[in-house]
XYZ file of C-alpha atoms in Angstrom:
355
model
C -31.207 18.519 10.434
C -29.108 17.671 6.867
C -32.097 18.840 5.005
C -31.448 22.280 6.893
C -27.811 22.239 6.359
C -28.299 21.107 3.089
C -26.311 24.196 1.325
C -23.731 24.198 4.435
C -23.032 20.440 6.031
C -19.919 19.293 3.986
C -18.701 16.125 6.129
C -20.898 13.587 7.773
C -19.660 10.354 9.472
C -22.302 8.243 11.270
C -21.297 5.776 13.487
C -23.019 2.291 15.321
C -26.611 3.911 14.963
C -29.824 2.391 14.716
C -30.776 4.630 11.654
C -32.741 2.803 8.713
C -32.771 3.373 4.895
C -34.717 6.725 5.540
C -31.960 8.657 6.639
C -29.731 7.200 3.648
C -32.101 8.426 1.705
C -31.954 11.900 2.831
C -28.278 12.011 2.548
C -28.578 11.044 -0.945
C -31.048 14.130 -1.418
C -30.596 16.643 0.548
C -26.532 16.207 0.884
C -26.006 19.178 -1.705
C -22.650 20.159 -0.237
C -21.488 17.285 1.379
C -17.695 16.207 0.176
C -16.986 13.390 3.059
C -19.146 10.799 3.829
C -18.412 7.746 6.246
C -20.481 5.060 7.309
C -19.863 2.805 10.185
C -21.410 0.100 11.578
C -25.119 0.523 10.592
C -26.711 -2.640 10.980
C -30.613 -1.695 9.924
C -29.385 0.153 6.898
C -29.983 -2.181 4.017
C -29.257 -2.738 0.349
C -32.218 -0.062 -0.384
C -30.843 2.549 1.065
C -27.748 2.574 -0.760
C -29.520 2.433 -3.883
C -31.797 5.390 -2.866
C -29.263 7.674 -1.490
C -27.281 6.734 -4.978
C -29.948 7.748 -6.899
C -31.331 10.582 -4.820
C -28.828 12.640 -7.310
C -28.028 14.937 -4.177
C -24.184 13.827 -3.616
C -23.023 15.649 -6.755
C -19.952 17.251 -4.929
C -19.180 14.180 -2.749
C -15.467 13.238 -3.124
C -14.292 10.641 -0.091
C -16.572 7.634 0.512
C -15.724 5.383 3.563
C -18.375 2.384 4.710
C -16.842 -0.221 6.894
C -19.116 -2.961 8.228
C -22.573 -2.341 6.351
C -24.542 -5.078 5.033
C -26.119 -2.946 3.273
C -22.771 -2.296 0.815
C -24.428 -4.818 -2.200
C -23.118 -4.740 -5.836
C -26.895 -3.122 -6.843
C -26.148 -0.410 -3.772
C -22.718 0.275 -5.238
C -23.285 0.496 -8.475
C -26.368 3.177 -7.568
C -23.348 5.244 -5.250
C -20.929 4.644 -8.749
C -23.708 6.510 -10.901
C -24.674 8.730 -8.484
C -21.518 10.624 -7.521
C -19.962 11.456 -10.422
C -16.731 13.896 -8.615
C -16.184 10.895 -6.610
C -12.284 10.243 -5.479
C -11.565 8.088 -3.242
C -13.359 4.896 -2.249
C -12.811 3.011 1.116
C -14.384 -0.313 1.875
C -14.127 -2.408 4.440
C -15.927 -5.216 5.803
C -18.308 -5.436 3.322
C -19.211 -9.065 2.995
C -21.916 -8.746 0.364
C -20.427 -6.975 -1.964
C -18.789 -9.167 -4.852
C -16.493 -8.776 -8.208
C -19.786 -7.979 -10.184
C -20.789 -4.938 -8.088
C -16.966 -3.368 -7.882
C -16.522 -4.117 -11.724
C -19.835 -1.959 -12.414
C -18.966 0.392 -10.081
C -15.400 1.037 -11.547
C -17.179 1.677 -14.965
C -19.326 4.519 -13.526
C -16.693 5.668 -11.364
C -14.791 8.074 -14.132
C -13.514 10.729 -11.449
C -11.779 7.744 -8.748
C -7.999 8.624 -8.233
C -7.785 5.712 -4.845
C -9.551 2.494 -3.981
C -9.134 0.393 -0.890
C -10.784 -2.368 0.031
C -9.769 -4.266 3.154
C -11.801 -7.780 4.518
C -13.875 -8.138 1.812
C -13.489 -11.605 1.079
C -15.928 -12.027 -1.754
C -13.494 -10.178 -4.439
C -11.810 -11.848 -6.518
C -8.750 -11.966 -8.849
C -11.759 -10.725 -11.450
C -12.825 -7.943 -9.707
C -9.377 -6.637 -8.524
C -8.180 -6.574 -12.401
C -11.957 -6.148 -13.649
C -11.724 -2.796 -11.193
C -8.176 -1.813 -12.904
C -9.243 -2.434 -16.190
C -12.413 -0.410 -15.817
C -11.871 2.590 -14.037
C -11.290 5.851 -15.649
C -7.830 7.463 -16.316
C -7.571 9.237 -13.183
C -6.908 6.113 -10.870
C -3.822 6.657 -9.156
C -3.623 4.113 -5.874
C -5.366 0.733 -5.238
C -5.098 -0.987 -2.187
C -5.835 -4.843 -1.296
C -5.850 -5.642 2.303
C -6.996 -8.898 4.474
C -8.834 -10.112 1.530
C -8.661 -13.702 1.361
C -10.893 -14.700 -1.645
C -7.803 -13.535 -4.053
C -6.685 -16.804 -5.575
C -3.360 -16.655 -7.910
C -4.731 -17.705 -11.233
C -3.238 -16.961 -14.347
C -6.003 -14.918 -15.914
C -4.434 -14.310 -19.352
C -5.339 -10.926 -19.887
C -5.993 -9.701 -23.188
C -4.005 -7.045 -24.965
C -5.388 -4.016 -23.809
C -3.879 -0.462 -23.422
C -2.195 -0.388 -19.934
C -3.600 1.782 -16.726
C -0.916 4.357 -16.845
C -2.597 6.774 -14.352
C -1.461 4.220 -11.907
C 1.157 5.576 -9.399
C 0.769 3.365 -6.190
C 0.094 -0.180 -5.386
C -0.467 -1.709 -2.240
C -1.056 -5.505 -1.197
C -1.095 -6.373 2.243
C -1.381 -9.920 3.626
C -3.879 -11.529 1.070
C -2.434 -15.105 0.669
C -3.641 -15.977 -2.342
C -1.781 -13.124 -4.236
C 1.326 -14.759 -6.129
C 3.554 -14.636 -8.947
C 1.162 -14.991 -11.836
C -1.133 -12.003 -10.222
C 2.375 -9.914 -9.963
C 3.496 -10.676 -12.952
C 0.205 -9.817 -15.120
C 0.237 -6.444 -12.964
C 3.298 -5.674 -13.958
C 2.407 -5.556 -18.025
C -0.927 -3.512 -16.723
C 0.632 -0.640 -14.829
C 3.995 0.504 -16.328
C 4.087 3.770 -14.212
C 3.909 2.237 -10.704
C 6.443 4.278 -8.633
C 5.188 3.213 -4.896
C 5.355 -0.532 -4.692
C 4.185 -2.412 -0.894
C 3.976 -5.827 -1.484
C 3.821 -6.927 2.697
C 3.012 -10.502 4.213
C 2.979 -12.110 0.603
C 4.451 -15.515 0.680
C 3.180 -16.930 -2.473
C 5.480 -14.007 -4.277
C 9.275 -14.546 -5.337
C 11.979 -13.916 -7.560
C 9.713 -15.119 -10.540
C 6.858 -13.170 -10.013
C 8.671 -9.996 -9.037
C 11.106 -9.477 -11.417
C 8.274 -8.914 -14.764
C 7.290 -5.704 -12.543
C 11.029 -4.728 -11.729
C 11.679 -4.903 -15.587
C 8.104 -3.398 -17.285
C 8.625 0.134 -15.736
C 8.127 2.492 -17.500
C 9.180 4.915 -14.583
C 11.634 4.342 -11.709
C 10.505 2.627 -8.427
C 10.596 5.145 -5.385
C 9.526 3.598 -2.316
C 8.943 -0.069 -2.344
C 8.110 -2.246 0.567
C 8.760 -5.747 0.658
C 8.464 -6.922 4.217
C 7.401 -10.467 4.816
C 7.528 -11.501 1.594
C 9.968 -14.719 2.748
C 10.814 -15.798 -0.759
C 12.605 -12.948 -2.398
C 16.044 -13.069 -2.548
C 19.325 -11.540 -3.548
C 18.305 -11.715 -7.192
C 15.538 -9.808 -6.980
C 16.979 -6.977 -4.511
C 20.430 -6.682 -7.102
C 17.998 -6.167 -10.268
C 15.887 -3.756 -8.526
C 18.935 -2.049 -7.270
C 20.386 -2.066 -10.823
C 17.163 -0.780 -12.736
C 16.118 1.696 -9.984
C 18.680 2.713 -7.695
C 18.592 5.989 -9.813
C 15.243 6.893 -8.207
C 14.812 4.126 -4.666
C 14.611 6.582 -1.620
C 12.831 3.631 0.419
C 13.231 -0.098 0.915
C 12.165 -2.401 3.475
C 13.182 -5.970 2.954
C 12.395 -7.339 6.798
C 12.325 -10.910 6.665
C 13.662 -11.288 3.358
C 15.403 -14.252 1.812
C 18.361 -11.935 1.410
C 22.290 -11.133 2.166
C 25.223 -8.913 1.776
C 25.399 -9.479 -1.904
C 21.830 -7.295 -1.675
C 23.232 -4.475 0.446
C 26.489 -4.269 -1.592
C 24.513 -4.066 -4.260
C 22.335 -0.944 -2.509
C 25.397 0.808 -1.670
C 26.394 0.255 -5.253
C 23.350 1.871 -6.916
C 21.156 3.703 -4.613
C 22.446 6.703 -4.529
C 18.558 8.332 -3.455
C 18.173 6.030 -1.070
C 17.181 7.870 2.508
C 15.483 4.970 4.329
C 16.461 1.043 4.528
C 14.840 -1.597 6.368
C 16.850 -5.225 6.797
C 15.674 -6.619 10.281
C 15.211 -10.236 10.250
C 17.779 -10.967 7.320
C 20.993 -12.583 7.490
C 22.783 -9.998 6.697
C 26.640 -9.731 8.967
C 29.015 -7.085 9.532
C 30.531 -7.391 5.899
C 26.960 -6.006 4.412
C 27.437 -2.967 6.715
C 30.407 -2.442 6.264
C 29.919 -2.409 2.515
C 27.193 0.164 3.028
C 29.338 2.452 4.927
C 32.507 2.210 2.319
C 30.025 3.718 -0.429
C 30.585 7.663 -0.670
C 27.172 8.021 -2.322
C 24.480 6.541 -0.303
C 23.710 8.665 2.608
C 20.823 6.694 4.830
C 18.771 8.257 7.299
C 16.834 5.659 8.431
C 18.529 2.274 9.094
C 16.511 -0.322 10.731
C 18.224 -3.746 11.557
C 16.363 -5.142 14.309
C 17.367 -9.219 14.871
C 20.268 -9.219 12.939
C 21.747 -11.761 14.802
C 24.821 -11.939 12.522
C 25.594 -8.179 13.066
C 28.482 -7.990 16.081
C 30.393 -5.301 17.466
C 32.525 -5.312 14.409
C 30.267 -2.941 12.741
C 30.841 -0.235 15.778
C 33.392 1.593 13.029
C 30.447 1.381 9.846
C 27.763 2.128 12.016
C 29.946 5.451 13.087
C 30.358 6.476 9.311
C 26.391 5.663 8.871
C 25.886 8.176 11.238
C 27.097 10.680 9.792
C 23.606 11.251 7.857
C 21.671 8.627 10.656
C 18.246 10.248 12.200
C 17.330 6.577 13.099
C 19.219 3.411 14.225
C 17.001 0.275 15.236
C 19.411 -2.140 16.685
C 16.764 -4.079 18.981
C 17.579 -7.869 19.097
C 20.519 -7.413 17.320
C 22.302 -10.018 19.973
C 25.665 -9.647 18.915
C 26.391 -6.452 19.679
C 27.005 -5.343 23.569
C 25.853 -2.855 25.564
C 28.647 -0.919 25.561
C 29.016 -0.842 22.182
C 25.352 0.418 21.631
C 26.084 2.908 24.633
C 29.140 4.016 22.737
C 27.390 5.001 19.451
C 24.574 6.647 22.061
C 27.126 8.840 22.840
C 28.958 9.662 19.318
C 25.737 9.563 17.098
C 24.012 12.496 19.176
C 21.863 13.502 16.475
C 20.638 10.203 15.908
C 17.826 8.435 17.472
C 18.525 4.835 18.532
C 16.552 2.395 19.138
C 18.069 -1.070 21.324
């Protein structure tokens, strides 16, 4: 069939089949046009296959690679994809349990044309091969993406002086314990031009780690998501507020070592600033209300869910918040009544409230 549609076929995924190294190999041949390839579940597919349909030369246009749960996904077989796709984009891997820092360093050297790299449960990277990867890739990568990946340990790798990966717009590191300070701070001297920070579920990060990225920018944060990350506090949110409130138009701090000295400090600076995420903090009516005195900051999105300090005293800075409000979340805020919340129902028509 794909040698038939060889000229025409542009997007293939294959899913939970019992297809060997063969049909790998004919993909990698005969897959003239193809720009999308995913590959799912294919337990008789082994390390030979992706080396053949890397070197089959065929996937010269391919630009989005996705494998999740192939054993087959080696450092030889991604190295071979690396060489053999040279227009290749965007690189998603997940559950790949063979594949280690060696193969994604040697990969990222071949790999001139990648702009995004995820990788998500693969447990045999490194520190190494997450910086080896940044270090190594051409000067077109613009996103990387660490997810569920639990062999990151937070060593203090010295790196050497070395230009910086300026291409680098986005970062995002989602619940990988290991990842701390030291990693944070040596990312921070690597990638000056980061503008889309998520930093979620990180414990081992705080004030000391996070402040070296805050103040190596080269360009002005824009949306940045903290959630979960339990040991950043007020010093943290105020400098980042004070650096980059000219350009902020999203922050989520939910569960969040912070206060109302953070939010006065948001109303004080972020002028950009369209959506704002406190739930779990202990934050009280004073922190709202100090939002709502600022004539600048004009919030769409406000999420406070279990705020338990935040009472029916805010009804009047909740009304002047929703002025500009599409989106209230008040759920488990316990301290503020039901008639209250169906009060600001009523008043804040345009806005969408959640309780």
């Amino acid at each position: 069939m794909l040698s038939s549609a060889s000229f025409t076929l542009t997007k293939i995924k294959l899913q939970a089949l019992n297809i060997t190294d063969v049909s790998l190999a004919v993909i990698g041949h005969y897959g003239k046009a193809v720009t999308d390839l995913s590959l799912i579940s294919l337990p008789n597919v082994s390390e030979k296959g992706f080396w053949v349909m890397g070197n089959g030369h065929g996937l010269q246009k391919l630009k989005s690679f996705a494998v999740t749960s192939c054993r087959g996904v080696t450092d030889l077989g991604l190295e071979a994809v690396g060489k053999g796709c040279p227009n290749l984009k965007q690189l998603c891997l997940h559950k790949c349990a063979f594949l280690s820092d060696k193969g994604l360093v040697s990969f990222a050297k071949t790999a001139s044309s990648l702009e995004s790299l995820q990788l998500e449960e693969c447990h045999r990277i490194t520190q190494f091969g997450f910086f080896g990867s940044l270090l190594n890739c051409g000067a077109k990568l613009k996103a990387i993406s660490l997810v569920n990946c639990y062999g990151i340990k937070d060593l203090n790798l010295g790196l050497p002086s070395i230009l910086p990966c300026k291409s680098l717009r986005s970062l995002s590191i989602r619940n990988c314990p290991g990842f701390g300070d030291a990693s944070l701070a040596a990312l921070g001297k690597l990638c000056p031009q980061l503008q889309h920070v998520e930093l979620s579920g990180l414990h081992g990060i705080s004030d000391a780690g996070f402040l070296p990225l805050l103040e190596t920018r080269e360009a002005g944060l824009v949306k940045v998501n903290l959630s979960g990350c339990v040991n950043l506090s007020d010093k943290a949110v105020c400098i980042m507020a004070d650096l980059h409130g000219w350009t902020l138009e999203m922050l989520n701090l939910e569960r969040c070592k912070i206060s109302d000295a953070s939010l006065v400090a948001i109303a004080k600076n972020c002028q950009l600033l369209s959506d704002l995420d406190v739930s779990k903090c202990a934050i009280t009516d004073s922190g709202i209300a100090a939002l709502a005195r600022s004539n600048q900051i004009k919030l769409q999105i406000l999420s406070m869910s279990g705020c338990s300090k935040v009472s029916d005293k805010s009804m009047p800075s909740l009304r002047k918040l929703g002025q500009t409000l599409l989106g209230l979340n008040l759920q488990k805020c316990k301290a503020i009544s039901s008639s209250t919340v169906d009060l600001l129902v009523e008043q804040l028509w345009r806005c969408d409230i959640l309780f």
